[in-house]
PDB file of C-alpha atoms in Angstrom:
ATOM      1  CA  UNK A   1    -122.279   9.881  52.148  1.00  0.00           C
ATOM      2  CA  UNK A   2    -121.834  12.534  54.538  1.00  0.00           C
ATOM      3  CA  UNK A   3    -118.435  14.790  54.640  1.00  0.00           C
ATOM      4  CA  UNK A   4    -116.813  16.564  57.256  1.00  0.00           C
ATOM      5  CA  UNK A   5    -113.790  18.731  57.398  1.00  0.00           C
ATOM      6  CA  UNK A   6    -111.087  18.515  60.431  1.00  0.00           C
ATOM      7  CA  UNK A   7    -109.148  21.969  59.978  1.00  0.00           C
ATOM      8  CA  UNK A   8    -105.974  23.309  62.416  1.00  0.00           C
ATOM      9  CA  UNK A   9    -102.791  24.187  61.734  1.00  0.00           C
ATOM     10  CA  UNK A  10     -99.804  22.107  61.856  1.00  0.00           C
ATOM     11  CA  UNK A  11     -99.435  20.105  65.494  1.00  0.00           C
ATOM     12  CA  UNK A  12    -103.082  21.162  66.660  1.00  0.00           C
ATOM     13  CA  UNK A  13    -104.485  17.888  66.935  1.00  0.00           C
ATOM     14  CA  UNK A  14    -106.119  17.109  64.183  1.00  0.00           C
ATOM     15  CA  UNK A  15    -105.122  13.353  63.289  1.00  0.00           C
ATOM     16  CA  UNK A  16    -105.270  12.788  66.753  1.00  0.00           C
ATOM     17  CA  UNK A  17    -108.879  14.071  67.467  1.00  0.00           C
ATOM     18  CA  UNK A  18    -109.928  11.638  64.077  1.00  0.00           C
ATOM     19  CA  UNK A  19    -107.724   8.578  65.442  1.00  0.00           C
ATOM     20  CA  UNK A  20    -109.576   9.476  68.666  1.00  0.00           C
ATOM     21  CA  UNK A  21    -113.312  10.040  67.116  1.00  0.00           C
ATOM     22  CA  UNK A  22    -113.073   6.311  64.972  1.00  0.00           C
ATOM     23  CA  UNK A  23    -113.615   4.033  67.947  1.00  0.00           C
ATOM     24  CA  UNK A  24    -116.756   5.930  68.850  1.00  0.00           C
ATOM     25  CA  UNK A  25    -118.419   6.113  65.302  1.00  0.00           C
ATOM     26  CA  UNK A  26    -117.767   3.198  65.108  1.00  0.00           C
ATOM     27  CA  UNK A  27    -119.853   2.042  68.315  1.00  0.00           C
ATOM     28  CA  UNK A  28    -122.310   3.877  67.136  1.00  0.00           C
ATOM     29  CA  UNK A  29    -122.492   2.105  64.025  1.00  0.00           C
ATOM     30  CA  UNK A  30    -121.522   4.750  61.524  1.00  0.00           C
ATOM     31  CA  UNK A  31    -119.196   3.183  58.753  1.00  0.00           C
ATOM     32  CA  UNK A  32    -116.381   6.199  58.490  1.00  0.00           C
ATOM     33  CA  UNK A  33    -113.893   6.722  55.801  1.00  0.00           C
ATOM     34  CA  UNK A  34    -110.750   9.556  56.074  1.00  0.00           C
ATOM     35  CA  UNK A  35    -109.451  11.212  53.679  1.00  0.00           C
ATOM     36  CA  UNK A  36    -106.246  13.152  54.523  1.00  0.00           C
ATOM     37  CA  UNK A  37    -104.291  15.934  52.618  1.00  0.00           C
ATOM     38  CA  UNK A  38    -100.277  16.090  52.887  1.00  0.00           C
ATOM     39  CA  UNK A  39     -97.947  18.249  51.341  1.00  0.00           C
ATOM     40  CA  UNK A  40     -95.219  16.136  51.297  1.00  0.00           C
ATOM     41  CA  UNK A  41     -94.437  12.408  49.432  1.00  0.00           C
ATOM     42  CA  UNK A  42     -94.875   9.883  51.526  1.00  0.00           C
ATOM     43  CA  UNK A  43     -93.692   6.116  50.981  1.00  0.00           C
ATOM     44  CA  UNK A  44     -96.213   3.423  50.173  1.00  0.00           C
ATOM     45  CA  UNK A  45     -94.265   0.318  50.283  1.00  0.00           C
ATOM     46  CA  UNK A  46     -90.937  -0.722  50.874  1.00  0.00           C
ATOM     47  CA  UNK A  47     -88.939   0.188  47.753  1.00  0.00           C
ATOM     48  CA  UNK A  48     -88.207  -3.441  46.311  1.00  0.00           C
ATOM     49  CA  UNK A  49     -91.331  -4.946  46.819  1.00  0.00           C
ATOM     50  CA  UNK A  50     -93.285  -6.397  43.747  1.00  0.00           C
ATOM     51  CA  UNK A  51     -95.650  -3.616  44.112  1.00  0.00           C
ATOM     52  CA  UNK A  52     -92.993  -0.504  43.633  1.00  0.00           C
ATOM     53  CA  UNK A  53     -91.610  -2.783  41.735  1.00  0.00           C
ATOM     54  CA  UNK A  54     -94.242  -2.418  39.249  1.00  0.00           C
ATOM     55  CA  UNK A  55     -94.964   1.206  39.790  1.00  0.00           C
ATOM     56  CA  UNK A  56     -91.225   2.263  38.607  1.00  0.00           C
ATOM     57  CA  UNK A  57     -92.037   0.030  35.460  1.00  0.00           C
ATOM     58  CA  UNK A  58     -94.577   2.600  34.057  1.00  0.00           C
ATOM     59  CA  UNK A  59     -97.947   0.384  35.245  1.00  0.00           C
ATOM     60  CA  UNK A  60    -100.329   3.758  35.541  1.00  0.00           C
ATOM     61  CA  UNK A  61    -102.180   1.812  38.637  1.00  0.00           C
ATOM     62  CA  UNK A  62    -101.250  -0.873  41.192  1.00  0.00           C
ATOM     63  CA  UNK A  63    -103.631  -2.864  43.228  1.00  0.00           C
ATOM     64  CA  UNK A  64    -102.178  -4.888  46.115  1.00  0.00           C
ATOM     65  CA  UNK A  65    -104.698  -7.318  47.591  1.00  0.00           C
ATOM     66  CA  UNK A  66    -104.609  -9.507  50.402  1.00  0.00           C
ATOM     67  CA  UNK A  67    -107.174 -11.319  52.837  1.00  0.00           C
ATOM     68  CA  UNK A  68    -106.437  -8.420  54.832  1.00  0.00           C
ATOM     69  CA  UNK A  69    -106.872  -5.199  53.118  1.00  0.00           C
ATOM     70  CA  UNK A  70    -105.971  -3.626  49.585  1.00  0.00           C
ATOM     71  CA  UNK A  71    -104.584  -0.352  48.494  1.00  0.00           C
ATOM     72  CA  UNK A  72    -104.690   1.288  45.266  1.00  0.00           C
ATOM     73  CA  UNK A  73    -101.745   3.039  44.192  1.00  0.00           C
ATOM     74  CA  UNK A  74    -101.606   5.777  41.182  1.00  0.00           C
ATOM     75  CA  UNK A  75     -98.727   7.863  40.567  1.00  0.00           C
ATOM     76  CA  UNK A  76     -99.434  11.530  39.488  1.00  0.00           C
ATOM     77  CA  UNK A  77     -96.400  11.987  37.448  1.00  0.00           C
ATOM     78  CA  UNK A  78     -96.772  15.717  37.206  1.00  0.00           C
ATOM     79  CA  UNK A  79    -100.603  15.191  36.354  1.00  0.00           C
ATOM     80  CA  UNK A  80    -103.000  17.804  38.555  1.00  0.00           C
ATOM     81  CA  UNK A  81    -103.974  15.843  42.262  1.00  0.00           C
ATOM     82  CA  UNK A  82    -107.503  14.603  42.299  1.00  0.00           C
ATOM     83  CA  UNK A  83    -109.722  17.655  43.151  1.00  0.00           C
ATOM     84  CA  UNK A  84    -111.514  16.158  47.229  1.00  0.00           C
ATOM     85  CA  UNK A  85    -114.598  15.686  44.641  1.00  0.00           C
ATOM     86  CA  UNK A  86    -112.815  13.009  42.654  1.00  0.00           C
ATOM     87  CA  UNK A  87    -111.163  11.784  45.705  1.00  0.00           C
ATOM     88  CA  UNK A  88    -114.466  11.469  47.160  1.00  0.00           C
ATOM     89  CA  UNK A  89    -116.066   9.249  43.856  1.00  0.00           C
ATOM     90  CA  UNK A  90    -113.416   6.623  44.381  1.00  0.00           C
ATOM     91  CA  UNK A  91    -114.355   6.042  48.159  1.00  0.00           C
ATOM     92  CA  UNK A  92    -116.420   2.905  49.097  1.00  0.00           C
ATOM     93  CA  UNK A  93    -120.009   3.784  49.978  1.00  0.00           C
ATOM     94  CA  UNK A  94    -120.029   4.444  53.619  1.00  0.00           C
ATOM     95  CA  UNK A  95    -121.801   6.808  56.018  1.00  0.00           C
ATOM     96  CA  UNK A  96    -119.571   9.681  56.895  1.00  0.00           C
ATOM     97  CA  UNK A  97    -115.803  10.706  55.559  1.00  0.00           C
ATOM     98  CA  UNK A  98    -113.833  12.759  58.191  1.00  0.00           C
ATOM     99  CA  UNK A  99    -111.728  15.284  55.982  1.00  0.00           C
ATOM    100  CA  UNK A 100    -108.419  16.146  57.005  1.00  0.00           C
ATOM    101  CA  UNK A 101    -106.894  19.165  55.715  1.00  0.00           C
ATOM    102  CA  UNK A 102    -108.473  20.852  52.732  1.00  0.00           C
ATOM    103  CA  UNK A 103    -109.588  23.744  54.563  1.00  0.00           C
ATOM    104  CA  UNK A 104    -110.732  25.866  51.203  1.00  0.00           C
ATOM    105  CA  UNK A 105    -112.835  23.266  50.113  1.00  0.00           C
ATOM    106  CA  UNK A 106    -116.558  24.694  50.826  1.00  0.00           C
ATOM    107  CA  UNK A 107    -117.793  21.620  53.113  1.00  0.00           C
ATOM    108  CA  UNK A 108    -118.662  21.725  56.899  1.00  0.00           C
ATOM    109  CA  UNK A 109    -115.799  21.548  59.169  1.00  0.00           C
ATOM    110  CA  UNK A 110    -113.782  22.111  62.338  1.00  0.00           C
ATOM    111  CA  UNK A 111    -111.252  23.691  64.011  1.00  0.00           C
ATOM    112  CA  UNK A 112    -108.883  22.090  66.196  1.00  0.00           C
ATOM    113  CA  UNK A 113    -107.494  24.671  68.097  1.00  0.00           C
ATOM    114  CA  UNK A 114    -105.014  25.308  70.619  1.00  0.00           C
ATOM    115  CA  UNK A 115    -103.478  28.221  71.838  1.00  0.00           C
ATOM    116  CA  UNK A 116    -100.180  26.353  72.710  1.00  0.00           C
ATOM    117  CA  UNK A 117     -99.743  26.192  69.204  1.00  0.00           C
ATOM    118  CA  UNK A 118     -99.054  29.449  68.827  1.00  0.00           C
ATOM    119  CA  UNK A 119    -101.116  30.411  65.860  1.00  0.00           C
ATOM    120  CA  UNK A 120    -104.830  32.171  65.959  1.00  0.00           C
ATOM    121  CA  UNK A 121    -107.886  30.379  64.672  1.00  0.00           C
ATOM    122  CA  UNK A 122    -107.586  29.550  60.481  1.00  0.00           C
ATOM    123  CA  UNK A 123    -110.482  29.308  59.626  1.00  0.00           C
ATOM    124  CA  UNK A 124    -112.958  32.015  61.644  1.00  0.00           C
ATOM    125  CA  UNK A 125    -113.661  33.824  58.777  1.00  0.00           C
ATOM    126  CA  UNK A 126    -114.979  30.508  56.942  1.00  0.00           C
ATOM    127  CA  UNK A 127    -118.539  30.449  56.601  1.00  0.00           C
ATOM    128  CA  UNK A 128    -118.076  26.558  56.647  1.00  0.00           C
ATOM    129  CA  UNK A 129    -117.003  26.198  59.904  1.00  0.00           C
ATOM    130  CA  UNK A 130    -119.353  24.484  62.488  1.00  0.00           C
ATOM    131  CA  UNK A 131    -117.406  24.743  65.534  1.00  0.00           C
ATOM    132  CA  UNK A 132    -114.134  25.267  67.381  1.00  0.00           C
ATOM    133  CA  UNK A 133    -112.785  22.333  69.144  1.00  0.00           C
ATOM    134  CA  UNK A 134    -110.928  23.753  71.858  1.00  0.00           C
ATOM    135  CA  UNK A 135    -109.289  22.988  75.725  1.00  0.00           C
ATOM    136  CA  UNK A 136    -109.935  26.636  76.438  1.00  0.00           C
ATOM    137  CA  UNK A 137    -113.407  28.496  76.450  1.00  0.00           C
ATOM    138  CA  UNK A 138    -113.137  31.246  74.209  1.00  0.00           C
ATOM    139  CA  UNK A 139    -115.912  33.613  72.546  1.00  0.00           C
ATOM    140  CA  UNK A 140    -116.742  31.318  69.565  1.00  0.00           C
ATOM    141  CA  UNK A 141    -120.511  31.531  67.941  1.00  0.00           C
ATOM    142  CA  UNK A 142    -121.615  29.438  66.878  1.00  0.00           C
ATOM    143  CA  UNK A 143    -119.676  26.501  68.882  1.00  0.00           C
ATOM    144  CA  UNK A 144    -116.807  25.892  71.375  1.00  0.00           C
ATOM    145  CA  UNK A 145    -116.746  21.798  71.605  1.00  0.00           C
ATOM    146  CA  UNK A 146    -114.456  20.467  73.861  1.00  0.00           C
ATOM    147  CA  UNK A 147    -111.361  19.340  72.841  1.00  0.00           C
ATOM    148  CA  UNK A 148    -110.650  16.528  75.249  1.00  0.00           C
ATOM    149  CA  UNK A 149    -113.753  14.601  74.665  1.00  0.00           C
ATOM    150  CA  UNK A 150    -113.418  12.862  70.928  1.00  0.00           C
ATOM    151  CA  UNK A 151    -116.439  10.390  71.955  1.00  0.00           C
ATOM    152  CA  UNK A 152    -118.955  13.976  72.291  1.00  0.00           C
ATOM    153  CA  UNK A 153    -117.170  15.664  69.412  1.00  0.00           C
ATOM    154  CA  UNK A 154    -118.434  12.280  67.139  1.00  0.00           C
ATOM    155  CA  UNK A 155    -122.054  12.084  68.375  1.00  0.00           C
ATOM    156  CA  UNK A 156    -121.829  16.258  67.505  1.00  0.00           C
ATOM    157  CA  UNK A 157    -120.451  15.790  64.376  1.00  0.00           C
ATOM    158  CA  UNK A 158    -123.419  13.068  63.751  1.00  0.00           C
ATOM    159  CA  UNK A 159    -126.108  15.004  65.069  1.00  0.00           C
ATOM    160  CA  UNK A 160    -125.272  18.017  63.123  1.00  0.00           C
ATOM    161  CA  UNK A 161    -125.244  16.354  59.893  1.00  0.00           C
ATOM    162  CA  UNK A 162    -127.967  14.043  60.889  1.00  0.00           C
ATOM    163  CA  UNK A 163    -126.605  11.335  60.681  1.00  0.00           C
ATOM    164  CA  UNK A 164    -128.758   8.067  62.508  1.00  0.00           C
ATOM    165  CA  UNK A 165    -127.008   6.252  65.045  1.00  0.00           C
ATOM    166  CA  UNK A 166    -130.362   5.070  66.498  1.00  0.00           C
ATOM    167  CA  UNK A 167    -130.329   0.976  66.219  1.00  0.00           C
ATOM    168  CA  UNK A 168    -127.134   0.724  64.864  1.00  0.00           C
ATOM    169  CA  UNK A 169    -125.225   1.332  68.381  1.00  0.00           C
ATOM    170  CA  UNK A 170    -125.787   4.797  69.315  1.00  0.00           C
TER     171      UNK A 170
END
């Protein structure tokens, strides 16, 4: 399992430019799995509903299954949040996880960046970081990939960490 960072501050991009890379990994055959960091809570299910239901009863884990999907949810209560390297252990096998966020953890990775934003580069100094992704050409070593083109930025991020799309769509 291959892992890639997505770094940028807030409102570069960056869940757009991995909602925008899936469809083309995904061509090429490469079985992707995101992980995404937040800051803030964020709802799982209608409050209510069996599941939450459950939850606010003390149950430590809750697994909601369907013919559709399922979703495993734990609640922290005040315990430390899952280090990306546990995170990463409960993931399905697959061939590449996009990271969003996490930009201290010491894995591959880049920048979304745009100067609308009003913000310089994060993560320059980080010896991590593979490129810029950027809709401006600035004087970036060692890359400058462009922004508006998700489908390239994939086949990049597969070629750097050689990753084989040959027979399996790409």
């Amino acid at each position: 399992m291959k892992v890639f960072g997505v770094s940028g501050h807030s409102g570069s991009g960056k869940t757009t430019m991995i909602e925008a890379m899936l469809p083309e990994l995904s061509t090429l055959g490469v079985r992707t799995s995101v992980i995404k960091h937040t800051h803030h809570d964020f709802p799982v299910e209608p409050p209510g509903k069996d599941s939450a239901r459950f939850r606010a009863s003390g149950a430590y884990e809750v697994m909601v299954c369907s013919a559709h999907r399922y979703a495993i949810v734990r609640e922290l209560n005040g315990t430390d949040v899952p280090t990306l390297d546990e995170q990463l252990a409960r993931l399905a096998p697959c061939d590449l996880v996009l990271v969003e966020g996490y930009h201290d953890y010491p894995i591959p990775r880049m920048e979304v960046f745009r100067h609308a934003v009003g913000h310089d580069p994060r993560c320059l100094a980080d010896p991590h970081l593979v490129a810029l992704a950027s809709d401006e050409s600035l004087p970036f070593k060692p890359e400058v990939w462009p922004l508006n083109e998700p489908a390239q930025i994939a086949r990049l991020i597969c070629q750097y960490l050689q990753i084989d799309t040959v027979g399996r769509g790409g």
